[in-house]
Short mmCIF file of C-alpha atoms (C1' of nucleotides) in Angstrom, two decimals:
data_model
loop_
_atom_site.label_atom_id
_atom_site.label_comp_id
_atom_site.label_asym_id
_atom_site.label_seq_id
_atom_site.Cartn_x
_atom_site.Cartn_y
_atom_site.Cartn_z
CA MET H 1 -24.25 -40.34 13.74
CA GLY H 2 -26.47 -37.25 15.41
CA ILE H 3 -23.57 -36.80 17.41
CA THR H 4 -20.62 -36.66 14.78
CA GLU H 5 -23.19 -34.59 13.38
CA ARG H 6 -22.82 -31.89 16.02
CA LYS H 7 -19.53 -32.16 16.16
CA LYS H 8 -18.95 -31.30 12.88
CA ARG H 9 -21.06 -28.40 13.39
CA ASP H 10 -19.35 -27.02 16.50
CA PHE H 11 -16.49 -27.39 14.33
CA GLU H 12 -17.52 -25.19 11.64
CA HIS H 13 -19.27 -23.00 14.17
CA ARG H 14 -15.69 -22.39 15.27
CA GLU H 15 -14.44 -21.38 12.22
CA GLN H 16 -16.90 -18.78 11.67
CA VAL H 17 -16.09 -17.35 15.45
CA ILE H 18 -12.47 -17.02 14.34
CA LEU H 19 -13.82 -15.13 10.85
CA GLY H 20 -16.05 -12.70 12.97
CA ALA H 21 -13.27 -12.07 15.62
CA SER H 22 -11.25 -11.32 12.34
CA LEU H 23 -13.18 -9.26 10.80
CA ASN H 24 -13.86 -6.81 13.64
CA LEU H 25 -10.12 -6.66 14.28
CA PHE H 26 -9.63 -5.62 10.18
CA ASP H 27 -11.87 -2.94 10.32
CA CYS H 28 -8.70 -0.29 10.42
CA ASP H 29 -6.42 0.73 8.64
CA GLU H 30 -3.71 -1.29 10.28
CA TRP H 31 -5.20 -4.55 9.94
CA LEU H 32 -2.76 -5.69 8.65
CA SER H 33 -0.68 -5.34 11.19
CA VAL H 34 -3.21 -7.62 13.22
CA THR H 35 -1.10 -10.51 14.71
CA VAL H 36 -2.87 -14.37 14.65
CA ASP H 37 -2.67 -14.28 18.89
CA GLN H 38 -4.73 -11.38 18.46
CA ILE H 39 -7.16 -13.39 16.57
CA ALA H 40 -6.91 -16.28 18.60
CA ASP H 41 -7.53 -14.03 22.06
CA ALA H 42 -10.42 -12.59 20.38
CA ALA H 43 -12.05 -15.74 19.56
CA GLU H 44 -11.20 -17.10 22.78
CA ILE H 45 -9.33 -19.98 21.54
CA GLY H 46 -5.72 -20.86 21.29
CA LYS H 47 -3.45 -19.82 18.27
CA GLY H 48 -2.81 -23.40 17.61
CA THR H 49 -6.61 -24.24 17.07
CA ILE H 50 -6.68 -21.46 14.60
CA TYR H 51 -4.01 -23.20 11.99
CA LYS H 52 -6.28 -26.32 12.75
CA HIS H 53 -9.21 -24.65 10.50
CA PHE H 54 -6.93 -22.33 8.14
CA SER H 55 -3.57 -23.06 6.85
CA SER H 56 -2.10 -19.59 6.87
CA LYS H 57 -3.32 -16.41 7.88
CA GLU H 58 -3.64 -14.64 4.50
CA GLU H 59 -5.75 -18.02 3.96
CA ILE H 60 -8.37 -16.29 6.59
CA TYR H 61 -8.14 -13.32 3.81
CA ALA H 62 -9.53 -15.29 1.39
CA LYS H 63 -11.71 -17.20 3.45
CA LEU H 64 -13.58 -13.71 4.51
CA THR H 65 -13.30 -12.39 0.88
CA LEU H 66 -15.05 -15.81 -0.48
CA ASP H 67 -17.77 -15.44 2.27
CA PHE H 68 -18.20 -11.71 0.79
CA TYR H 69 -18.53 -12.43 -2.83
CA TYR H 70 -21.20 -15.73 -1.84
CA GLY H 71 -23.23 -13.33 -0.13
CA LEU H 72 -22.79 -10.98 -3.19
CA LEU H 73 -23.57 -13.39 -5.72
CA GLU H 74 -26.70 -14.72 -3.91
CA GLN H 75 -27.97 -11.57 -3.91
CA LEU H 76 -27.09 -11.17 -7.40
CA GLU H 77 -28.80 -14.10 -8.78
CA ARG H 78 -31.97 -13.85 -7.02
CA ILE H 79 -32.49 -10.91 -9.10
CA ASP H 80 -36.03 -11.03 -10.98
CA GLN H 81 -34.92 -11.56 -14.32
CA ASN H 82 -37.88 -11.22 -16.03
CA ARG H 83 -37.61 -7.08 -17.88
CA SER H 84 -35.82 -5.68 -19.86
CA SER H 85 -32.36 -6.47 -19.92
CA ILE H 86 -31.36 -2.93 -19.09
CA SER H 87 -33.47 -2.62 -16.07
CA ILE H 88 -31.66 -5.72 -14.80
CA LEU H 89 -28.32 -4.72 -15.56
CA GLY H 90 -29.24 -1.52 -13.86
CA ASP H 91 -30.22 -3.86 -11.01
CA ILE H 92 -27.39 -5.42 -11.07
CA PHE H 93 -25.59 -2.35 -10.34
CA LYS H 94 -27.51 -0.68 -7.55
CA VAL H 95 -27.89 -3.88 -5.60
CA ALA H 96 -23.61 -4.63 -5.92
CA LEU H 97 -22.99 -1.44 -5.01
CA HIS H 98 -25.71 -1.34 -2.24
CA TYR H 99 -24.25 -4.55 -0.95
CA HIS H 100 -20.90 -3.58 -0.84
CA LEU H 101 -21.59 -0.39 1.36
CA SER H 102 -23.38 -2.35 3.59
CA GLN H 103 -20.70 -3.91 4.63
CA PRO H 104 -17.74 -1.91 4.51
CA GLU H 105 -15.70 -3.34 7.55
CA PHE H 106 -14.67 -6.65 4.29
CA ARG H 107 -12.96 -3.12 2.22
CA ARG H 108 -9.86 -3.36 3.18
CA VAL H 109 -9.83 -7.31 3.24
CA THR H 110 -11.03 -7.50 -0.12
CA GLN H 111 -9.25 -5.01 -1.89
CA TYR H 112 -6.31 -6.85 -0.39
CA CYS H 113 -7.36 -10.31 -1.91
CA LYS H 114 -8.47 -9.22 -5.13
CA ARG H 115 -4.61 -8.40 -6.00
CA ILE H 116 -3.30 -10.05 -9.17
CA ASP H 117 -0.49 -11.88 -6.97
CA PHE H 118 -2.88 -13.14 -4.09
CA LYS H 119 -4.58 -15.93 -5.49
CA LYS H 120 -1.91 -17.75 -7.03
CA ASN H 121 0.24 -17.65 -3.41
CA HIS H 122 -2.47 -20.27 -2.46
CA SER H 123 -4.34 -23.94 -2.52
CA GLU H 124 -5.91 -25.08 -5.62
CA GLU H 125 -9.37 -25.34 -3.17
CA ILE H 126 -9.13 -21.33 -2.40
CA CYS H 127 -8.18 -20.80 -6.31
CA ASN H 128 -10.73 -23.16 -7.34
CA ALA H 129 -13.38 -21.21 -5.26
CA PHE H 130 -12.20 -17.75 -6.73
CA GLU H 131 -12.05 -19.40 -10.07
CA LYS H 132 -15.96 -20.40 -9.44
CA LEU H 133 -17.01 -16.90 -8.14
CA ASP H 134 -15.64 -15.12 -11.55
CA SER H 135 -17.45 -17.90 -13.52
CA ARG H 136 -21.03 -17.42 -11.79
CA PHE H 137 -20.78 -13.78 -12.30
CA ARG H 138 -19.51 -14.21 -15.96
CA ASN H 139 -22.52 -16.67 -16.94
CA LEU H 140 -25.24 -13.82 -14.82
CA VAL H 141 -24.37 -11.41 -16.77
CA GLY H 142 -23.10 -12.69 -20.21
CA ASP H 143 -27.04 -14.60 -20.03
CA ILE H 144 -27.77 -11.20 -19.92
CA LEU H 145 -26.15 -9.54 -22.76
CA SER H 146 -26.98 -12.33 -24.92
CA THR H 147 -31.08 -12.39 -23.87
CA GLY H 148 -30.92 -8.69 -24.73
CA MET H 149 -29.42 -8.53 -28.13
CA GLU H 150 -32.10 -11.60 -29.00
CA LYS H 151 -34.51 -9.44 -27.53
CA ASN H 152 -33.26 -6.42 -29.45
CA GLU H 153 -32.79 -4.74 -26.54
CA ILE H 154 -28.88 -4.27 -26.75
CA PRO H 155 -27.53 -3.84 -29.61
CA ARG H 156 -26.16 -7.17 -31.15
CA THR H 157 -21.99 -6.95 -30.54
CA ASN H 158 -19.33 -9.25 -29.28
CA VAL H 159 -20.64 -10.99 -26.16
CA ARG H 160 -17.90 -11.46 -24.90
CA GLN H 161 -16.16 -8.11 -25.45
CA LEU H 162 -19.35 -6.20 -24.02
CA TYR H 163 -18.43 -8.75 -20.63
CA TYR H 164 -15.55 -7.05 -20.30
CA CYS H 165 -16.71 -3.76 -20.69
CA MET H 166 -19.38 -4.32 -18.29
CA LYS H 167 -16.72 -5.99 -16.13
CA THR H 168 -14.74 -3.09 -15.75
CA CYS H 169 -17.28 -0.83 -15.69
CA PHE H 170 -18.15 -2.77 -12.47
CA ASP H 171 -15.20 -3.30 -10.68
CA GLY H 172 -13.99 0.14 -11.20
CA SER H 173 -17.36 1.11 -9.59
CA VAL H 174 -17.02 -0.69 -6.71
CA ASP H 175 -13.60 0.69 -6.19
CA THR H 176 -15.13 4.24 -6.40
CA VAL H 177 -17.83 3.76 -3.83
CA TRP H 178 -15.90 2.07 -1.37
CA THR H 179 -12.90 4.85 -1.94
CA GLY H 180 -15.66 7.36 -1.45
CA TYR H 181 -16.63 5.50 1.97
CA SER H 182 -13.05 5.81 3.32
CA GLY H 183 -13.48 9.48 2.92
CA LEU H 184 -10.33 9.71 0.43
CA GLU H 185 -12.35 11.75 -1.79
CA LYS H 186 -15.69 12.88 -1.29
CA VAL H 187 -18.63 11.42 -3.16
CA ASP H 188 -22.46 11.54 -2.90
CA ILE H 189 -22.54 7.84 -3.38
CA ASP H 190 -26.00 7.83 -3.73
CA GLU H 191 -26.22 9.96 -6.46
CA TYR H 192 -22.75 8.32 -7.61
CA ILE H 193 -24.73 4.75 -7.86
CA LYS H 194 -27.05 6.53 -9.99
CA ILE H 195 -24.88 7.98 -12.04
CA ILE H 196 -22.66 5.07 -13.19
CA THR H 197 -25.32 3.00 -13.48
CA GLN H 198 -26.62 5.35 -16.44
CA PHE H 199 -23.27 6.00 -17.97
CA MET H 200 -22.88 1.52 -17.82
CA VAL H 201 -26.56 1.81 -19.61
CA ALA H 202 -25.17 4.08 -22.16
CA GLY H 203 -21.99 2.53 -22.58
CA VAL H 204 -24.11 -0.83 -23.01
CA LEU H 205 -26.67 0.92 -25.41
CA GLY H 206 -24.28 3.08 -27.32
CA LEU H 207 -21.19 0.60 -28.09
CA GLY H 208 -23.03 -1.89 -30.35
CA ASP H 209 -24.47 1.22 -32.60
CA LEU H 210 -21.24 2.77 -32.43
CA GLU H 211 -20.28 2.00 -36.06
CA ASN H 212 -23.67 3.39 -37.31
CA ASN H 213 -23.99 6.61 -35.47
CA GLN H 214 -22.20 10.17 -35.38
CA ILE H 215 -20.80 9.19 -32.27
CA ALA H 216 -17.98 7.07 -34.19
CA LYS H 217 -17.44 10.16 -36.83
CA VAL H 218 -16.97 12.57 -34.33
CA TYR H 219 -14.55 9.95 -32.20
CA LEU H 220 -12.81 9.03 -35.21
CA ASN H 221 -12.05 12.28 -36.94
CA MET J 1 30.28 23.27 -4.18
CA GLY J 2 31.03 20.94 -7.73
CA ILE J 3 31.60 18.12 -5.25
CA THR J 4 28.90 18.28 -2.56
CA GLU J 5 27.08 18.45 -5.92
CA ARG J 6 28.35 15.44 -7.21
CA LYS J 7 27.87 13.40 -3.49
CA LYS J 8 23.64 14.40 -3.96
CA ARG J 9 24.02 13.09 -7.15
CA ASP J 10 25.56 9.87 -6.13
CA PHE J 11 22.89 9.62 -3.42
CA GLU J 12 20.27 10.18 -5.10
CA HIS J 13 21.38 7.58 -7.50
CA ARG J 14 21.88 5.11 -5.38
CA GLU J 15 18.10 5.55 -4.49
CA GLN J 16 17.76 4.86 -8.12
CA VAL J 17 19.67 1.54 -7.84
CA ILE J 18 17.81 0.05 -5.08
CA LEU J 19 14.52 1.00 -6.57
CA GLY J 20 15.80 -0.80 -9.88
CA ALA J 21 17.12 -3.91 -8.40
CA SER J 22 13.81 -4.05 -5.77
CA LEU J 23 11.25 -3.59 -9.01
CA ASN J 24 13.89 -6.93 -10.20
CA LEU J 25 13.21 -8.87 -7.40
CA PHE J 26 9.37 -7.53 -7.50
CA ASP J 27 8.56 -9.29 -10.63
CA CYS J 28 7.35 -12.30 -9.61
CA ASP J 29 4.02 -13.64 -8.00
CA GLU J 30 5.87 -14.20 -4.47
CA TRP J 31 7.15 -10.56 -4.35
CA LEU J 32 5.57 -9.74 -1.05
CA SER J 33 8.42 -11.86 0.28
CA VAL J 34 11.47 -10.27 -0.94
CA THR J 35 13.70 -9.41 2.11
CA VAL J 36 15.21 -6.11 2.97
CA ASP J 37 18.52 -8.42 2.45
CA GLN J 38 17.95 -9.55 -0.93
CA ILE J 39 17.03 -6.27 -1.61
CA ALA J 40 20.29 -5.18 -0.27
CA ASP J 41 21.98 -7.89 -1.63
CA ALA J 42 20.52 -7.50 -4.94
CA ALA J 43 21.69 -3.52 -5.14
CA GLU J 44 25.46 -4.44 -4.07
CA ILE J 45 24.85 -2.05 -0.86
CA GLY J 46 24.11 -3.10 3.08
CA LYS J 47 21.04 -3.83 4.78
CA GLY J 48 21.66 -0.49 6.85
CA THR J 49 22.09 1.98 3.81
CA ILE J 50 18.37 1.45 2.34
CA TYR J 51 17.17 2.84 5.62
CA LYS J 52 19.27 6.12 5.01
CA HIS J 53 17.05 6.48 2.06
CA PHE J 54 13.76 4.72 2.77
CA SER J 55 11.88 4.70 6.21
CA SER J 56 10.65 1.62 5.60
CA LYS J 57 10.22 -1.51 2.95
CA GLU J 58 6.58 -0.42 2.29
CA GLU J 59 8.04 3.05 1.51
CA ILE J 60 10.15 1.22 -1.45
CA TYR J 61 6.71 0.22 -2.54
CA ALA J 62 5.39 3.44 -2.43
CA LYS J 63 8.32 5.14 -4.38
CA LEU J 64 8.38 2.84 -7.41
CA THR J 65 4.38 3.38 -7.58
CA LEU J 66 4.78 7.08 -7.26
CA ASP J 67 7.74 6.77 -10.27
CA PHE J 68 5.10 4.70 -12.43
CA TYR J 69 2.56 7.53 -12.22
CA TYR J 70 4.74 9.97 -12.31
CA GLY J 71 5.67 8.48 -15.89
CA LEU J 72 2.12 8.16 -16.53
CA LEU J 73 1.03 11.77 -16.35
CA GLU J 74 3.69 13.10 -17.80
CA GLN J 75 2.68 11.42 -20.93
CA LEU J 76 -1.08 12.18 -20.56
CA GLU J 77 -0.28 15.65 -19.81
CA ARG J 78 1.73 15.44 -23.15
CA ILE J 79 -1.26 14.56 -25.32
CA ASP J 80 -2.09 17.27 -28.01
CA GLN J 81 -5.34 19.19 -26.64
CA ASN J 82 -6.36 20.44 -30.21
CA ARG J 83 -8.69 18.31 -31.18
CA SER J 84 -11.93 17.37 -30.33
CA SER J 85 -12.85 16.51 -26.49
CA ILE J 86 -13.65 12.62 -27.76
CA SER J 87 -10.94 11.79 -29.76
CA ILE J 88 -8.78 12.99 -26.02
CA LEU J 89 -10.45 11.22 -23.93
CA GLY J 90 -9.83 8.33 -26.35
CA ASP J 91 -6.16 8.64 -26.72
CA ILE J 92 -6.10 8.87 -22.55
CA PHE J 93 -7.44 5.76 -22.07
CA LYS J 94 -4.86 4.74 -25.32
CA VAL J 95 -2.04 6.06 -24.12
CA ALA J 96 -2.59 5.03 -20.61
CA LEU J 97 -3.61 1.38 -21.32
CA HIS J 98 -0.67 1.23 -23.69
CA TYR J 99 1.91 2.61 -21.05
CA HIS J 100 0.53 0.13 -18.14
CA LEU J 101 1.22 -2.96 -20.71
CA SER J 102 4.66 -1.34 -21.46
CA GLN J 103 5.78 -1.88 -18.01
CA PRO J 104 4.11 -4.98 -16.55
CA GLU J 105 6.85 -5.09 -13.97
CA PHE J 106 5.06 -2.78 -12.04
CA ARG J 107 1.39 -4.15 -11.93
CA ARG J 108 2.03 -6.44 -8.60
CA VAL J 109 3.56 -3.16 -6.72
CA THR J 110 0.95 -0.99 -7.94
CA GLN J 111 -1.86 -2.73 -7.49
CA TYR J 112 -0.74 -3.64 -3.64
CA CYS J 113 -0.12 0.35 -3.24
CA LYS J 114 -3.31 1.33 -4.83
CA ARG J 115 -5.42 -0.23 -1.58
CA ILE J 116 -7.55 2.29 0.40
CA ASP J 117 -5.86 1.65 3.58
CA PHE J 118 -2.14 1.29 1.97
CA LYS J 119 -1.44 5.14 1.62
CA LYS J 120 -3.16 5.63 5.16
CA ASN J 121 0.04 4.44 6.82
CA HIS J 122 2.39 6.33 5.37
CA SER J 123 4.62 9.64 5.79
CA GLU J 124 2.65 13.18 5.18
CA GLU J 125 5.04 13.45 2.04
CA ILE J 126 4.16 10.01 0.73
CA CYS J 127 0.31 10.61 1.15
CA ASN J 128 0.62 14.35 -0.57
CA ALA J 129 2.66 13.18 -3.44
CA PHE J 130 -0.60 10.66 -4.05
CA GLU J 131 -3.06 13.00 -3.13
CA LYS J 132 -1.00 15.48 -6.16
CA LEU J 133 -0.79 12.88 -8.82
CA ASP J 134 -4.60 12.45 -8.19
CA SER J 135 -5.48 15.88 -8.56
CA ARG J 136 -3.13 15.81 -11.44
CA PHE J 137 -5.25 13.34 -13.33
CA ARG J 138 -8.46 15.27 -12.22
CA ASN J 139 -7.43 18.33 -13.70
CA LEU J 140 -6.54 17.09 -16.50
CA VAL J 141 -9.42 15.21 -17.35
CA GLY J 142 -12.21 17.76 -15.78
CA ASP J 143 -10.81 20.31 -17.74
CA ILE J 144 -11.29 18.03 -20.88
CA LEU J 145 -15.03 17.50 -20.11
CA SER J 146 -15.33 20.99 -19.15
CA THR J 147 -13.92 22.15 -22.73
CA GLY J 148 -16.00 19.38 -24.16
CA MET J 149 -19.53 20.32 -22.79
CA GLU J 150 -18.23 24.41 -23.62
CA LYS J 151 -18.02 23.24 -27.67
CA ASN J 152 -20.92 21.36 -27.08
CA GLU J 153 -18.80 18.03 -28.14
CA ILE J 154 -20.11 16.57 -25.00
CA PRO J 155 -23.85 16.68 -23.38
CA ARG J 156 -23.43 18.99 -20.54
CA THR J 157 -24.19 17.15 -17.61
CA ASN J 158 -22.49 17.60 -13.88
CA VAL J 159 -18.53 17.77 -14.98
CA ARG J 160 -17.82 16.43 -11.38
CA GLN J 161 -20.27 13.45 -11.91
CA LEU J 162 -18.89 12.59 -15.06
CA TYR J 163 -15.46 12.55 -14.25
CA TYR J 164 -15.97 9.93 -11.43
CA CYS J 165 -17.94 7.86 -14.00
CA MET J 166 -14.46 8.25 -16.66
CA LYS J 167 -12.47 7.65 -13.45
CA THR J 168 -14.23 4.29 -12.73
CA CYS J 169 -14.10 3.22 -16.36
CA PHE J 170 -10.60 4.30 -16.38
CA ASP J 171 -9.66 2.47 -13.23
CA GLY J 172 -11.25 -0.90 -13.79
CA SER J 173 -10.19 -0.77 -17.76
CA VAL J 174 -6.31 -0.54 -16.08
CA ASP J 175 -7.12 -3.79 -13.67
CA THR J 176 -8.67 -5.47 -16.58
CA VAL J 177 -5.38 -5.15 -18.67
CA TRP J 178 -3.22 -6.25 -15.91
CA THR J 179 -4.87 -9.35 -14.84
CA GLY J 180 -5.61 -9.98 -18.66
CA TYR J 181 -1.67 -9.94 -18.84
CA SER J 182 -1.25 -12.47 -15.80
CA GLY J 183 -3.07 -14.34 -18.25
CA LEU J 184 -5.78 -15.36 -15.37
CA GLU J 185 -8.42 -15.01 -17.56
CA LYS J 186 -7.82 -14.39 -21.86
CA VAL J 187 -8.82 -11.21 -22.96
CA ASP J 188 -7.38 -9.69 -26.40
CA ILE J 189 -5.42 -6.74 -25.15
CA ASP J 190 -5.32 -4.82 -27.75
CA GLU J 191 -8.90 -5.58 -29.28
CA TYR J 192 -10.00 -4.92 -25.70
CA ILE J 193 -8.45 -1.40 -25.33
CA LYS J 194 -9.90 -0.57 -28.85
CA ILE J 195 -13.42 -1.73 -27.22
CA ILE J 196 -13.44 -0.06 -23.82
CA THR J 197 -11.97 3.09 -25.48
CA GLN J 198 -15.41 3.23 -27.13
CA PHE J 199 -17.68 2.29 -24.45
CA MET J 200 -15.87 4.88 -22.36
CA VAL J 201 -16.68 7.73 -25.05
CA ALA J 202 -20.62 6.14 -25.73
CA GLY J 203 -20.98 6.37 -21.63
CA VAL J 204 -19.47 9.98 -22.08
CA LEU J 205 -21.74 11.20 -24.96
CA GLY J 206 -25.15 9.06 -23.89
CA LEU J 207 -25.08 10.06 -19.82
CA GLY J 208 -25.82 13.75 -20.69
CA ASP J 209 -28.28 12.89 -23.72
CA LEU J 210 -29.62 10.46 -21.21
CA GLU J 211 -33.10 12.29 -19.91
CA ASN J 212 -34.15 13.06 -23.41
CA ASN J 213 -33.61 9.95 -25.60
CA GLN J 214 -35.10 6.53 -25.57
CA ILE J 215 -32.34 5.15 -23.55
CA ALA J 216 -33.70 6.24 -20.02
CA LYS J 217 -36.82 5.13 -21.53
CA VAL J 218 -36.30 1.68 -22.05
CA TYR J 219 -34.32 1.75 -18.65
CA LEU J 220 -36.52 3.20 -16.52
CA ASN J 221 -39.70 1.30 -17.88
"C1'" DT Z 1 49.05 14.43 9.47
"C1'" DC Z 2 45.28 14.40 12.25
"C1'" DA Z 3 40.28 16.12 13.81
"C1'" DT Z 4 36.42 16.24 11.95
"C1'" DT Z 5 31.84 15.32 9.60
"C1'" DA Z 6 28.93 12.69 6.59
"C1'" DT Z 7 27.94 8.34 4.89
"C1'" DA Z 8 28.00 3.25 5.29
"C1'" DT Z 9 27.30 -1.04 7.35
"C1'" DG Z 10 25.96 -5.74 9.45
"C1'" DA Z 11 26.06 -7.86 14.18
"C1'" DC Z 12 21.86 -7.74 16.71
"C1'" DC Z 13 17.01 -7.13 18.62
"C1'" DA Z 14 11.94 -7.51 19.14
"C1'" DG Z 15 8.13 -9.33 17.03
"C1'" DC Z 16 5.62 -12.48 14.36
"C1'" DA Z 17 3.96 -16.57 11.79
"C1'" DG Z 18 3.67 -20.76 12.03
"C1'" DT Z 19 4.93 -26.10 14.08
"C1'" DC Z 20 4.27 -29.93 16.56
"C1'" DA Z 21 4.73 -32.63 21.62
"C1'" DC Z 22 1.64 -32.94 24.72
"C1'" DT Z 23 -3.00 -32.16 27.54
"C1'" DT Z 24 -7.83 -32.48 27.00
"C1'" DT Z 25 -12.23 -33.96 25.67
"C1'" DA Z 26 -15.29 -37.36 23.38
"C1'" DT Z 27 -16.00 -41.53 21.50
"C1'" DT Z 28 -15.98 -46.38 21.22
"C1'" DC Z 29 -16.10 -51.04 23.19
"C1'" DA Z 30 -14.66 -55.07 25.84
"C1'" DT A 1 -17.92 -49.09 34.52
"C1'" DG A 2 -13.41 -48.22 32.80
"C1'" DA A 3 -9.45 -48.84 29.09
"C1'" DA A 4 -8.37 -47.93 24.29
"C1'" DT A 5 -8.61 -44.88 20.88
"C1'" DA A 6 -9.50 -41.25 17.91
"C1'" DA A 7 -10.32 -35.95 17.69
"C1'" DA A 8 -9.28 -31.68 18.56
"C1'" DG A 9 -7.38 -27.84 21.50
"C1'" DT A 10 -3.46 -25.36 23.32
"C1'" DG A 11 0.91 -22.76 23.92
"C1'" DA A 12 6.06 -23.31 24.56
"C1'" DC A 13 8.82 -22.60 21.08
"C1'" DT A 14 11.29 -21.69 16.87
"C1'" DG A 15 13.36 -19.76 13.08
"C1'" DC A 16 13.09 -15.90 9.90
"C1'" DT A 17 12.56 -10.78 9.03
"C1'" DG A 18 11.95 -5.83 9.18
"C1'" DG A 19 14.26 -2.09 11.18
"C1'" DT A 20 17.89 -0.10 14.91
"C1'" DC A 21 22.22 1.65 16.00
"C1'" DA A 22 27.09 1.85 17.53
"C1'" DT A 23 30.98 1.20 14.64
"C1'" DA A 24 33.90 1.12 11.01
"C1'" DT A 25 35.23 3.55 6.89
"C1'" DA A 26 35.80 7.86 3.80
"C1'" DA A 27 36.39 11.99 3.09
"C1'" DT A 28 37.38 16.78 3.92
"C1'" DG A 29 40.35 20.31 5.68
"C1'" DA A 30 43.34 22.71 8.64
#
DNA sequence: TCATTATATGACCAGCAGTCACTTTATTCA
DNA sequence: TGAATAAAGTGACTGCTGGTCATATAATGA
């Protein structure tokens, strides 16, 4: 039924309107005290309607964050894989960090939803969505690392462990650019992206080699 | 006046009681919905009294977090500086990560207070306290890096930039151990601490050398 | 003993998240 | 066509909670 289809589209469109209005209102440091009434006003709908789309205010946060990460993973998965693993890893960092910088209005919500306890207080559906995102990222990076080791571009080592190092560096750098963006600390962001990418590369290349070279000796003295 | 003194001590002691009671109640995933009344009950005082010590509920979060970090920095600043810079950096990671793991009950509050917008909504006093913590850490690590470069233990490069790389890795690793602790993802934590420390060392050693060695060539192909 | 000050308290208030009975709109089918 | 049914929208209402403040209580000292 075409008409049913359109109604469905309308309904989904309205969801986007709510999310858009929310995001607008959330782009300030007091975003946590934005009320559902305010969101309803901004979206030009009744308050009750919001609860037809989201089971709670927090679910709006979650959906915004999920959408943000869908966009990120789409870009990351589109990165050309036919180059050296190191180049690809470098691009992942660059693409991801620029993606974050290009949508700074998401930084507060996203950080809020990253909290360990946040996800645990939500529906199965939301949890699964976050879980799926994690595994998409894990697979993407994991494959690059494995391939890199096979092609001897990356020193052989435990992929799982190397992945967690990458992830650590990745999460940390996202945090840093967004903190930098907020002006809490002045960082020249473009320079930073270049440097942290190099740092990550040095870590990936150096980690597996560590047992065999002088680094270990200095370190373990 | 000895009596005035004792009253002051009593008052300060009460603050610790409130913080302790709060921390206890906060050790669950629903910690954000713990009410001030519950805290008052647990601390066996009236609700009004809490507001004699803290200007808002959020200030309790902030004070807990500050106390946690005071403890961390105390331990970090006590690390023996008379060894190679690389050893010291490694110890900083080890000490810090073990410190975090030894007080998992702080992980939710601390993560909550790390948010970029959190600090901005608090009194000058709280802001300054956080600022001071940051600069203590920055100085500690910055000095180690500078000394390391002087002693040729670390390749010479921009200290500021290298610091941000360290910081990135540090923040990321804290996140990872605490996420791991919560069981969202299973990580063998002791193994992880060893590996991420090595990763960081490889990064620090590799970053400055990057221009002169083959890493750069592979990466910049 | 009483006046004064300092501290503790919980009843109270305002504001907000979330609900639900009702209205409005769209769709179906007799 | 229009009556019946379904679906979506709505905002007045409720219960709860953070924060306040007038009062109670205790300590000090004259």
